[in-house]
């Protein structure tokens, strides 16, 4: 008999946890509950008017009404190459760029371009939730490298070397990090770049949070320390210009990888919406430093969140230096004293359910990031909501400890 169930591969993929939590939080809100959601990984700002206006103009231009090329509009590829050269310190040209439907698709398509079945991908944990699922879909095997709050959630060359095998094909490197907000120093990145270079493996540098670094931290692109024939950069405008819903990202790599991505996209998605591409052109042409304006607001909220969370009983909270997430280690409150439907709470999956049910606060459990025992808070929400949500958690846990 024909097997009419979904494929084994797709049956093994689970829904993105942050998206699932966000959907549940929205459902509860629509039922009138006063939910405060720390789950969504996106700025709470609106897309700026200079971008939406450009998109409206683009809608009226017939040249945008038709198919365009699978790697993006030539002028957008040029603008992305110039932008990336500017912030990374490595020089790129339009031919190195493939535009995709969001950073997510850029990551998946480049993984698909370089991985053969059974190739290993070294992935420092905690990691962004979609990497392991995408690696699996692209035929690879994830080799996680665990880090903890003591190291500021940063991996070392010694750890990477222990994880390396003859099948290692690629390292995924994300600084600033989602979910931890950690940012590697230039020296640390140079050392990792040297290790990548010596071992002739690919590095995929996910630079989607490069605009969001705080205090004395600064962004360094690993592209400065690895040869071009081992480099993939993925990025997009979702976070920096609030284009999350517009789906606009890109990959930068070698001619062979860009050619493979072009062929793949030509069969799977065709071109990215021309309206979104025109919006991206407006974003990249702007010189008002819109990301810098958001950074100032996020920085204020980062400090508010840090000050409150570090006073919650049992929470160990490294101060994040980047992105817009804070990632407390909460293992001390998983001793079973808290109860969910009468059962002892011993995991962050249970704790996040308890917090949503008891105090209407949505957070993402560390399990989603390969780091059970932690919670991810996005502080991209209004200051008063931020304070109230964190205080609800503090009061709840204080009354139980
Ligand atoms: C680390 C990281 N990379 C890539 C993405 C993808 O962003 P998008 O597909 O919206 O461009 C995200 C989004 O949450 C992310 O956190």
CSV table of C-alpha atoms and ligand atoms in Angstrom, one decimal:
chain,number,residue,atom,x,y,z
A,1,UNK,CA,0.0,0.0,0.0
A,2,UNK,CA,1.1,3.5,-0.8
A,3,UNK,CA,2.4,5.4,2.3
A,4,UNK,CA,0.2,8.5,2.4
A,5,UNK,CA,1.9,10.0,5.5
A,6,UNK,CA,4.2,13.0,5.3
A,7,UNK,CA,7.8,12.1,4.5
A,8,UNK,CA,10.0,10.9,7.3
A,9,UNK,CA,12.3,13.8,6.8
A,10,UNK,CA,9.7,16.5,7.3
A,11,UNK,CA,7.9,14.5,10.0
A,12,UNK,CA,11.2,14.9,12.0
A,13,UNK,CA,11.1,18.7,11.8
A,14,UNK,CA,9.4,20.5,14.6
A,15,UNK,CA,7.8,24.0,14.5
A,16,UNK,CA,10.1,26.9,15.4
A,17,UNK,CA,9.5,27.2,19.2
A,18,UNK,CA,9.7,31.0,19.3
A,19,UNK,CA,7.0,31.2,16.6
A,20,UNK,CA,4.9,28.6,18.5
A,21,UNK,CA,5.1,30.5,21.8
A,22,UNK,CA,4.3,33.7,20.0
A,23,UNK,CA,1.2,32.2,18.4
A,24,UNK,CA,0.1,30.9,21.9
A,25,UNK,CA,0.7,34.3,23.4
A,26,UNK,CA,-1.3,36.0,20.7
A,27,UNK,CA,-4.1,33.5,21.1
A,28,UNK,CA,-4.3,34.2,24.9
A,29,UNK,CA,-4.2,38.0,24.2
A,30,UNK,CA,-7.1,37.7,21.8
A,31,UNK,CA,-9.0,35.9,24.6
A,32,UNK,CA,-8.6,39.0,26.7
A,33,UNK,CA,-5.7,37.8,28.9
A,34,UNK,CA,-3.1,40.5,29.8
A,35,UNK,CA,-0.2,38.6,28.1
A,36,UNK,CA,3.2,40.1,28.0
A,37,UNK,CA,5.3,38.4,25.3
A,38,UNK,CA,9.0,38.2,25.4
A,39,UNK,CA,9.0,35.5,22.7
A,40,UNK,CA,9.2,37.2,19.4
A,41,UNK,CA,12.6,37.7,17.8
A,42,UNK,CA,11.8,41.0,16.1
A,43,UNK,CA,12.0,44.7,16.8
A,44,UNK,CA,8.7,46.2,18.1
A,45,UNK,CA,9.2,49.3,15.9
A,46,UNK,CA,7.2,49.9,12.7
A,47,UNK,CA,9.1,49.7,9.3
A,48,UNK,CA,10.3,53.3,8.9
A,49,UNK,CA,8.3,55.5,6.5
A,50,UNK,CA,11.1,56.1,4.1
A,51,UNK,CA,11.0,52.4,3.4
A,52,UNK,CA,7.2,52.0,3.2
A,53,UNK,CA,7.0,55.0,0.9
A,54,UNK,CA,9.6,53.6,-1.5
A,55,UNK,CA,7.6,50.3,-1.5
A,56,UNK,CA,4.4,52.1,-2.3
A,57,UNK,CA,6.1,53.9,-5.2
A,58,UNK,CA,7.5,50.5,-6.4
A,59,UNK,CA,4.0,49.0,-6.5
A,60,UNK,CA,3.0,51.6,-9.1
A,61,UNK,CA,5.9,50.9,-11.4
A,62,UNK,CA,5.2,48.3,-14.0
A,63,UNK,CA,8.8,47.2,-14.1
A,64,UNK,CA,8.3,45.7,-10.7
A,65,UNK,CA,5.3,43.6,-11.8
A,66,UNK,CA,7.2,40.8,-13.5
A,67,UNK,CA,9.6,38.0,-12.8
A,68,UNK,CA,13.1,39.2,-12.1
A,69,UNK,CA,16.3,37.2,-11.6
A,70,UNK,CA,16.7,34.4,-9.0
A,71,UNK,CA,19.7,36.1,-7.3
A,72,UNK,CA,18.1,39.5,-7.0
A,73,UNK,CA,17.9,42.9,-8.8
A,74,UNK,CA,21.4,43.9,-10.0
A,75,UNK,CA,21.3,47.3,-8.3
A,76,UNK,CA,20.3,45.6,-5.0
A,77,UNK,CA,23.1,43.1,-5.3
A,78,UNK,CA,25.5,46.0,-5.8
A,79,UNK,CA,24.0,47.9,-2.8
A,80,UNK,CA,24.4,44.8,-0.6
A,81,UNK,CA,28.0,44.3,-1.7
A,82,UNK,CA,28.8,47.9,-0.8
A,83,UNK,CA,27.0,47.8,2.5
A,84,UNK,CA,28.7,44.6,3.5
A,85,UNK,CA,32.1,45.8,2.4
A,86,UNK,CA,31.4,48.9,4.5
A,87,UNK,CA,30.5,47.3,7.8
A,88,UNK,CA,32.7,44.2,7.5
A,89,UNK,CA,36.0,45.6,6.3
A,90,UNK,CA,36.2,43.0,3.5
A,91,UNK,CA,35.5,44.0,0.0
A,92,UNK,CA,32.7,42.3,-2.0
A,93,UNK,CA,31.1,42.8,-5.4
A,94,UNK,CA,27.6,42.3,-6.7
A,95,UNK,CA,28.5,38.9,-8.2
A,96,UNK,CA,29.2,37.6,-4.7
A,97,UNK,CA,25.7,38.2,-3.6
A,98,UNK,CA,22.4,36.1,-3.8
A,99,UNK,CA,19.3,37.8,-2.5
A,100,UNK,CA,16.8,35.5,-0.8
A,101,UNK,CA,13.5,35.5,1.0
A,102,UNK,CA,14.9,36.4,4.4
A,103,UNK,CA,18.1,35.4,6.2
A,104,UNK,CA,16.4,32.1,6.9
A,105,UNK,CA,16.2,31.1,3.3
A,106,UNK,CA,19.7,32.4,2.7
A,107,UNK,CA,21.0,30.1,5.4
A,108,UNK,CA,19.1,27.1,4.2
A,109,UNK,CA,20.0,27.6,0.5
A,110,UNK,CA,23.7,28.0,1.2
A,111,UNK,CA,23.7,25.0,3.6
A,112,UNK,CA,22.1,23.0,0.7
A,113,UNK,CA,24.7,24.3,-1.6
A,114,UNK,CA,27.7,23.0,0.4
A,115,UNK,CA,26.5,20.0,2.3
A,116,UNK,CA,26.6,16.4,1.2
A,117,UNK,CA,24.7,13.7,3.1
A,118,UNK,CA,26.5,13.0,6.4
A,119,UNK,CA,28.7,16.1,6.4
A,120,UNK,CA,29.1,17.5,9.9
A,121,UNK,CA,28.3,21.0,10.9
A,122,UNK,CA,29.8,22.4,14.1
A,123,UNK,CA,27.3,24.5,15.9
A,124,UNK,CA,28.1,26.3,19.2
A,125,UNK,CA,25.2,26.0,21.6
A,126,UNK,CA,23.1,27.8,22.7
A,127,UNK,CA,22.2,28.3,19.0
A,128,UNK,CA,19.4,29.9,17.0
A,129,UNK,CA,16.6,27.4,16.9
A,130,UNK,CA,16.4,27.0,13.1
A,131,UNK,CA,20.0,26.0,12.4
A,132,UNK,CA,19.8,22.3,13.4
A,133,UNK,CA,16.5,21.8,11.6
A,134,UNK,CA,18.0,23.4,8.4
A,135,UNK,CA,21.2,21.4,8.7
A,136,UNK,CA,19.1,18.2,8.9
A,137,UNK,CA,16.9,19.3,5.9
A,138,UNK,CA,20.1,19.9,3.9
A,139,UNK,CA,21.4,16.4,4.7
A,140,UNK,CA,24.0,17.4,7.3
A,141,UNK,CA,24.6,16.3,10.8
A,142,UNK,CA,24.7,18.9,13.7
A,143,UNK,CA,27.7,18.6,16.1
A,144,UNK,CA,26.8,20.9,19.0
A,145,UNK,CA,29.5,22.4,21.1
A,146,UNK,CA,28.2,23.4,24.5
A,147,UNK,CA,29.0,26.7,26.2
A,148,UNK,CA,27.7,28.0,29.5
A,149,UNK,CA,27.0,31.2,31.4
A,150,UNK,CA,30.5,31.1,32.9
A,151,UNK,CA,32.2,31.5,29.5
A,152,UNK,CA,29.6,34.1,28.6
A,153,UNK,CA,28.2,31.5,26.2
A,154,UNK,CA,31.3,31.7,23.9
A,155,UNK,CA,33.1,28.7,22.4
A,156,UNK,CA,36.9,28.3,22.2
A,157,UNK,CA,39.2,26.9,19.6
A,158,UNK,CA,40.0,24.1,22.0
A,159,UNK,CA,36.3,23.1,22.1
A,160,UNK,CA,36.0,23.4,18.4
A,161,UNK,CA,39.1,21.2,17.9
A,162,UNK,CA,37.6,18.5,20.1
A,163,UNK,CA,34.4,18.6,17.9
A,164,UNK,CA,36.3,18.4,14.6
A,165,UNK,CA,36.4,15.1,12.7
A,166,UNK,CA,37.3,14.2,9.1
A,167,UNK,CA,33.7,14.8,8.2
A,168,UNK,CA,33.5,18.4,9.5
A,169,UNK,CA,32.5,20.6,6.6
A,170,UNK,CA,31.3,23.9,8.2
A,171,UNK,CA,31.2,26.0,11.3
A,172,UNK,CA,28.2,28.2,12.0
A,173,UNK,CA,29.4,31.3,13.7
A,174,UNK,CA,26.9,33.9,15.1
A,175,UNK,CA,28.1,37.0,16.9
A,176,UNK,CA,26.1,38.8,18.2
A,177,UNK,CA,24.2,35.7,19.2
A,178,UNK,CA,20.6,34.8,19.3
A,179,UNK,CA,19.7,33.6,21.9
A,180,UNK,CA,22.4,34.7,24.3
A,181,UNK,CA,23.3,38.2,23.2
A,182,UNK,CA,27.0,37.3,23.5
A,183,UNK,CA,29.5,39.1,21.3
A,184,UNK,CA,33.0,37.7,20.6
A,185,UNK,CA,36.0,40.0,20.8
A,186,UNK,CA,38.2,40.6,17.8
A,187,UNK,CA,41.0,38.4,19.3
A,188,UNK,CA,38.6,35.5,19.9
A,189,UNK,CA,37.3,35.9,16.3
A,190,UNK,CA,40.8,36.0,14.9
A,191,UNK,CA,41.6,32.8,16.7
A,192,UNK,CA,38.5,31.0,15.4
A,193,UNK,CA,39.2,32.4,11.9
A,194,UNK,CA,42.7,31.0,12.1
A,195,UNK,CA,41.4,27.6,13.2
A,196,UNK,CA,38.8,27.6,10.3
A,197,UNK,CA,41.6,28.5,7.9
A,198,UNK,CA,44.1,25.9,9.0
A,199,UNK,CA,41.5,23.2,8.9
A,200,UNK,CA,40.1,24.1,5.4
A,201,UNK,CA,36.5,24.1,6.5
A,202,UNK,CA,33.7,26.5,5.6
A,203,UNK,CA,32.5,29.1,8.0
A,204,UNK,CA,29.0,30.5,7.8
A,205,UNK,CA,29.0,33.9,9.5
A,206,UNK,CA,25.5,34.9,10.5
A,207,UNK,CA,25.7,38.7,10.8
A,208,UNK,CA,22.0,39.6,11.2
A,209,UNK,CA,22.6,41.3,14.5
A,210,UNK,CA,25.7,43.2,13.5
A,211,UNK,CA,24.1,46.6,14.2
A,212,UNK,CA,23.2,45.7,17.8
A,213,UNK,CA,26.2,45.8,20.0
A,214,UNK,CA,26.5,47.7,23.3
A,215,UNK,CA,28.9,49.0,26.0
A,216,UNK,CA,32.5,48.5,24.9
A,217,UNK,CA,31.6,45.6,22.5
A,218,UNK,CA,32.1,46.1,18.8
A,219,UNK,CA,31.2,44.0,15.8
A,220,UNK,CA,33.9,42.1,14.0
A,221,UNK,CA,33.3,40.1,10.9
A,222,UNK,CA,35.1,36.8,10.7
A,223,UNK,CA,35.4,37.5,7.0
A,224,UNK,CA,38.6,39.5,7.9
A,225,UNK,CA,40.3,36.3,9.0
A,226,UNK,CA,39.3,33.5,6.6
A,227,UNK,CA,40.1,33.0,2.9
A,228,UNK,CA,37.3,33.9,0.5
A,229,UNK,CA,36.9,30.3,-0.7
A,230,UNK,CA,35.9,29.2,2.8
A,231,UNK,CA,33.5,32.0,3.6
A,232,UNK,CA,29.7,32.3,3.6
A,233,UNK,CA,28.1,35.4,5.1
A,234,UNK,CA,24.4,35.5,5.7
A,235,UNK,CA,22.5,38.7,6.6
A,236,UNK,CA,19.3,40.6,5.9
A,237,UNK,CA,17.3,43.7,6.9
A,238,UNK,CA,14.7,42.0,9.1
A,239,UNK,CA,16.2,43.2,12.4
A,240,UNK,CA,18.2,46.3,11.4
A,241,UNK,CA,15.4,47.9,9.4
A,242,UNK,CA,12.2,46.1,10.7
A,243,UNK,CA,11.7,44.2,7.5
A,244,UNK,CA,10.8,41.0,9.3
A,245,UNK,CA,7.5,40.6,7.5
A,246,UNK,CA,8.9,41.7,4.1
A,247,UNK,CA,11.3,38.6,3.7
A,248,UNK,CA,14.5,40.0,2.5
A,249,UNK,CA,17.9,38.5,3.2
A,250,UNK,CA,21.0,37.5,1.3
A,251,UNK,CA,24.0,35.2,1.2
A,252,UNK,CA,27.6,36.2,0.1
A,253,UNK,CA,30.0,33.5,-0.9
A,254,UNK,CA,32.2,32.1,-3.7
A,255,UNK,CA,31.1,32.1,-7.4
A,256,UNK,CA,30.4,28.3,-7.2
A,257,UNK,CA,28.1,28.7,-4.1
A,258,UNK,CA,26.3,31.7,-5.6
A,259,UNK,CA,25.8,29.8,-8.9
A,260,UNK,CA,24.4,26.8,-7.0
A,261,UNK,CA,22.1,29.0,-4.9
A,262,UNK,CA,21.0,30.7,-8.2
A,263,UNK,CA,20.1,27.4,-9.8
A,264,UNK,CA,18.3,26.2,-6.6
A,265,UNK,CA,16.3,29.4,-6.3
A,266,UNK,CA,15.5,29.4,-10.0
A,267,UNK,CA,13.6,26.2,-9.4
A,268,UNK,CA,12.2,26.7,-5.9
A,269,UNK,CA,11.3,30.4,-5.3
A,270,UNK,CA,12.2,32.3,-8.5
A,271,UNK,CA,12.8,35.9,-7.4
A,272,UNK,CA,12.2,37.6,-4.1
A,273,UNK,CA,9.2,40.0,-4.4
A,274,UNK,CA,10.4,43.1,-6.3
A,275,UNK,CA,8.5,45.3,-3.9
A,276,UNK,CA,10.6,44.0,-1.0
A,277,UNK,CA,13.7,44.4,-3.1
A,278,UNK,CA,12.9,48.0,-3.8
A,279,UNK,CA,12.2,48.5,-0.1
A,280,UNK,CA,15.6,47.0,0.7
A,281,UNK,CA,17.2,49.4,-1.8
A,282,UNK,CA,15.6,52.3,0.1
A,283,UNK,CA,16.8,50.9,3.4
A,284,UNK,CA,20.4,50.6,2.2
A,285,UNK,CA,20.4,54.0,0.6
A,286,UNK,CA,19.4,55.7,3.9
A,287,UNK,CA,22.0,57.6,5.8
A,288,UNK,CA,19.9,58.6,8.9
A,289,UNK,CA,21.3,55.6,10.9
A,290,UNK,CA,17.9,54.1,11.6
A,291,UNK,CA,19.5,51.0,13.2
A,292,UNK,CA,21.4,53.3,15.5
A,293,UNK,CA,18.2,54.9,16.7
A,294,UNK,CA,16.8,51.5,17.6
A,295,UNK,CA,20.1,50.5,19.2
A,296,UNK,CA,19.8,53.4,21.7
A,297,UNK,CA,16.3,52.2,22.7
A,298,UNK,CA,17.3,48.6,22.9
A,299,UNK,CA,20.3,49.5,25.0
A,300,UNK,CA,18.1,51.2,27.6
A,301,UNK,CA,15.8,48.2,27.7
A,302,UNK,CA,18.8,45.8,27.9
A,303,UNK,CA,19.9,47.5,31.1
A,304,UNK,CA,16.4,47.6,32.6
A,305,UNK,CA,16.0,43.8,31.8
A,306,UNK,CA,19.4,43.0,33.2
A,307,UNK,CA,18.8,45.0,36.5
A,308,UNK,CA,15.5,43.2,37.1
A,309,UNK,CA,16.4,39.7,36.1
A,310,UNK,CA,19.6,39.6,38.1
A,311,UNK,CA,17.4,40.1,41.3
A,312,UNK,CA,15.1,37.1,40.5
A,313,UNK,CA,15.9,34.3,43.0
A,314,UNK,CA,17.8,31.5,41.3
A,315,UNK,CA,18.5,33.3,38.1
A,316,UNK,CA,22.2,33.7,36.9
A,317,UNK,CA,22.3,36.4,34.2
A,318,UNK,CA,25.3,37.2,32.1
A,319,UNK,CA,25.1,40.8,30.9
A,320,UNK,CA,24.3,40.5,27.1
A,321,UNK,CA,26.4,42.7,24.9
A,322,UNK,CA,24.5,42.3,21.6
A,323,UNK,CA,21.3,41.6,19.7
A,324,UNK,CA,18.1,42.1,21.8
A,325,UNK,CA,18.0,39.0,23.9
A,326,UNK,CA,18.9,38.2,27.5
A,327,UNK,CA,19.4,34.6,28.5
A,328,UNK,CA,19.3,33.7,32.2
A,329,UNK,CA,20.5,30.4,33.5
A,330,UNK,CA,17.6,29.3,35.7
A,331,UNK,CA,18.6,25.8,36.6
A,332,UNK,CA,18.4,26.7,40.3
A,333,UNK,CA,14.6,27.0,40.1
A,334,UNK,CA,14.1,23.6,38.5
A,335,UNK,CA,14.5,21.7,41.7
A,336,UNK,CA,10.9,20.5,41.6
A,337,UNK,CA,9.5,22.9,44.2
A,338,UNK,CA,7.4,24.7,41.6
A,339,UNK,CA,4.4,22.7,40.4
A,340,UNK,CA,2.6,22.6,37.1
A,341,UNK,CA,-0.8,20.9,37.3
A,342,UNK,CA,0.5,19.2,40.5
A,343,UNK,CA,3.7,17.9,38.8
A,344,UNK,CA,7.1,19.1,39.9
A,345,UNK,CA,8.7,21.6,37.4
A,346,UNK,CA,12.1,20.3,36.5
A,347,UNK,CA,12.6,21.7,32.9
A,348,UNK,CA,12.4,25.1,31.3
A,349,UNK,CA,9.8,23.7,28.9
A,350,UNK,CA,7.5,23.2,32.0
A,351,UNK,CA,8.7,26.5,33.6
A,352,UNK,CA,7.8,28.5,30.5
A,353,UNK,CA,4.3,26.9,30.4
A,354,UNK,CA,3.9,27.7,34.1
A,355,UNK,CA,4.9,31.3,33.6
A,356,UNK,CA,2.4,31.7,30.8
A,357,UNK,CA,-0.4,30.0,32.7
A,358,UNK,CA,0.2,31.6,36.1
A,359,UNK,CA,1.4,35.2,35.3
A,360,UNK,CA,0.6,35.6,31.6
A,361,UNK,CA,4.2,36.0,30.6
A,362,UNK,CA,5.5,34.3,27.4
A,363,UNK,CA,9.2,33.4,27.2
A,364,UNK,CA,11.0,30.8,25.1
A,365,UNK,CA,12.5,27.8,26.9
A,366,UNK,CA,16.2,27.0,26.4
A,367,UNK,CA,15.3,23.6,25.0
A,368,UNK,CA,14.6,25.4,21.7
A,369,UNK,CA,18.2,26.6,21.6
A,370,UNK,CA,20.0,23.5,22.7
A,371,UNK,CA,20.3,24.9,26.2
A,372,UNK,CA,17.8,23.3,28.6
A,373,UNK,CA,17.8,25.2,31.9
A,374,UNK,CA,17.7,28.6,30.4
A,375,UNK,CA,15.0,31.1,29.3
A,376,UNK,CA,15.2,33.5,26.4
A,377,UNK,CA,13.7,36.9,26.8
A,378,UNK,CA,13.5,39.3,23.9
A,379,UNK,CA,13.6,42.9,25.3
A,380,UNK,CA,12.2,44.3,22.0
A,381,UNK,CA,9.1,45.5,23.7
A,382,UNK,CA,7.8,48.7,25.3
A,383,UNK,CA,9.6,49.8,28.5
A,384,UNK,CA,6.5,49.6,30.8
A,385,UNK,CA,5.5,46.2,29.5
A,386,UNK,CA,9.1,45.0,29.9
A,387,UNK,CA,9.2,46.1,33.5
A,388,UNK,CA,5.8,44.7,34.3
A,389,UNK,CA,6.5,41.4,32.7
A,390,UNK,CA,9.8,40.9,34.5
A,391,UNK,CA,8.3,42.0,37.8
A,392,UNK,CA,5.5,39.5,37.4
A,393,UNK,CA,8.1,36.8,37.1
A,394,UNK,CA,10.2,38.1,40.0
A,395,UNK,CA,7.2,38.4,42.3
A,396,UNK,CA,6.0,34.9,41.3
A,397,UNK,CA,9.4,33.3,42.0
A,398,UNK,CA,10.0,35.3,45.1
A,399,UNK,CA,6.8,34.1,46.6
A,400,UNK,CA,7.8,30.5,45.9
A,401,UNK,CA,11.4,30.7,47.1
B,1,LIG,C1,20.5,34.4,14.2
B,1,LIG,C2,19.4,34.6,13.2
B,1,LIG,N1,19.7,34.4,11.9
B,1,LIG,C3,18.8,34.5,10.9
B,1,LIG,C4,17.5,34.9,11.2
B,1,LIG,C5,16.6,35.0,10.1
B,1,LIG,O1,15.9,36.2,9.9
B,1,LIG,P1,15.0,36.5,8.7
B,1,LIG,O2,14.7,35.2,8.0
B,1,LIG,O3,13.8,37.2,9.2
B,1,LIG,O4,15.8,37.4,7.8
B,1,LIG,C6,17.1,35.1,12.6
B,1,LIG,C7,15.8,35.5,12.9
B,1,LIG,O5,15.3,35.4,14.0
B,1,LIG,C8,18.1,35.0,13.6
B,1,LIG,O6,17.8,35.2,14.9
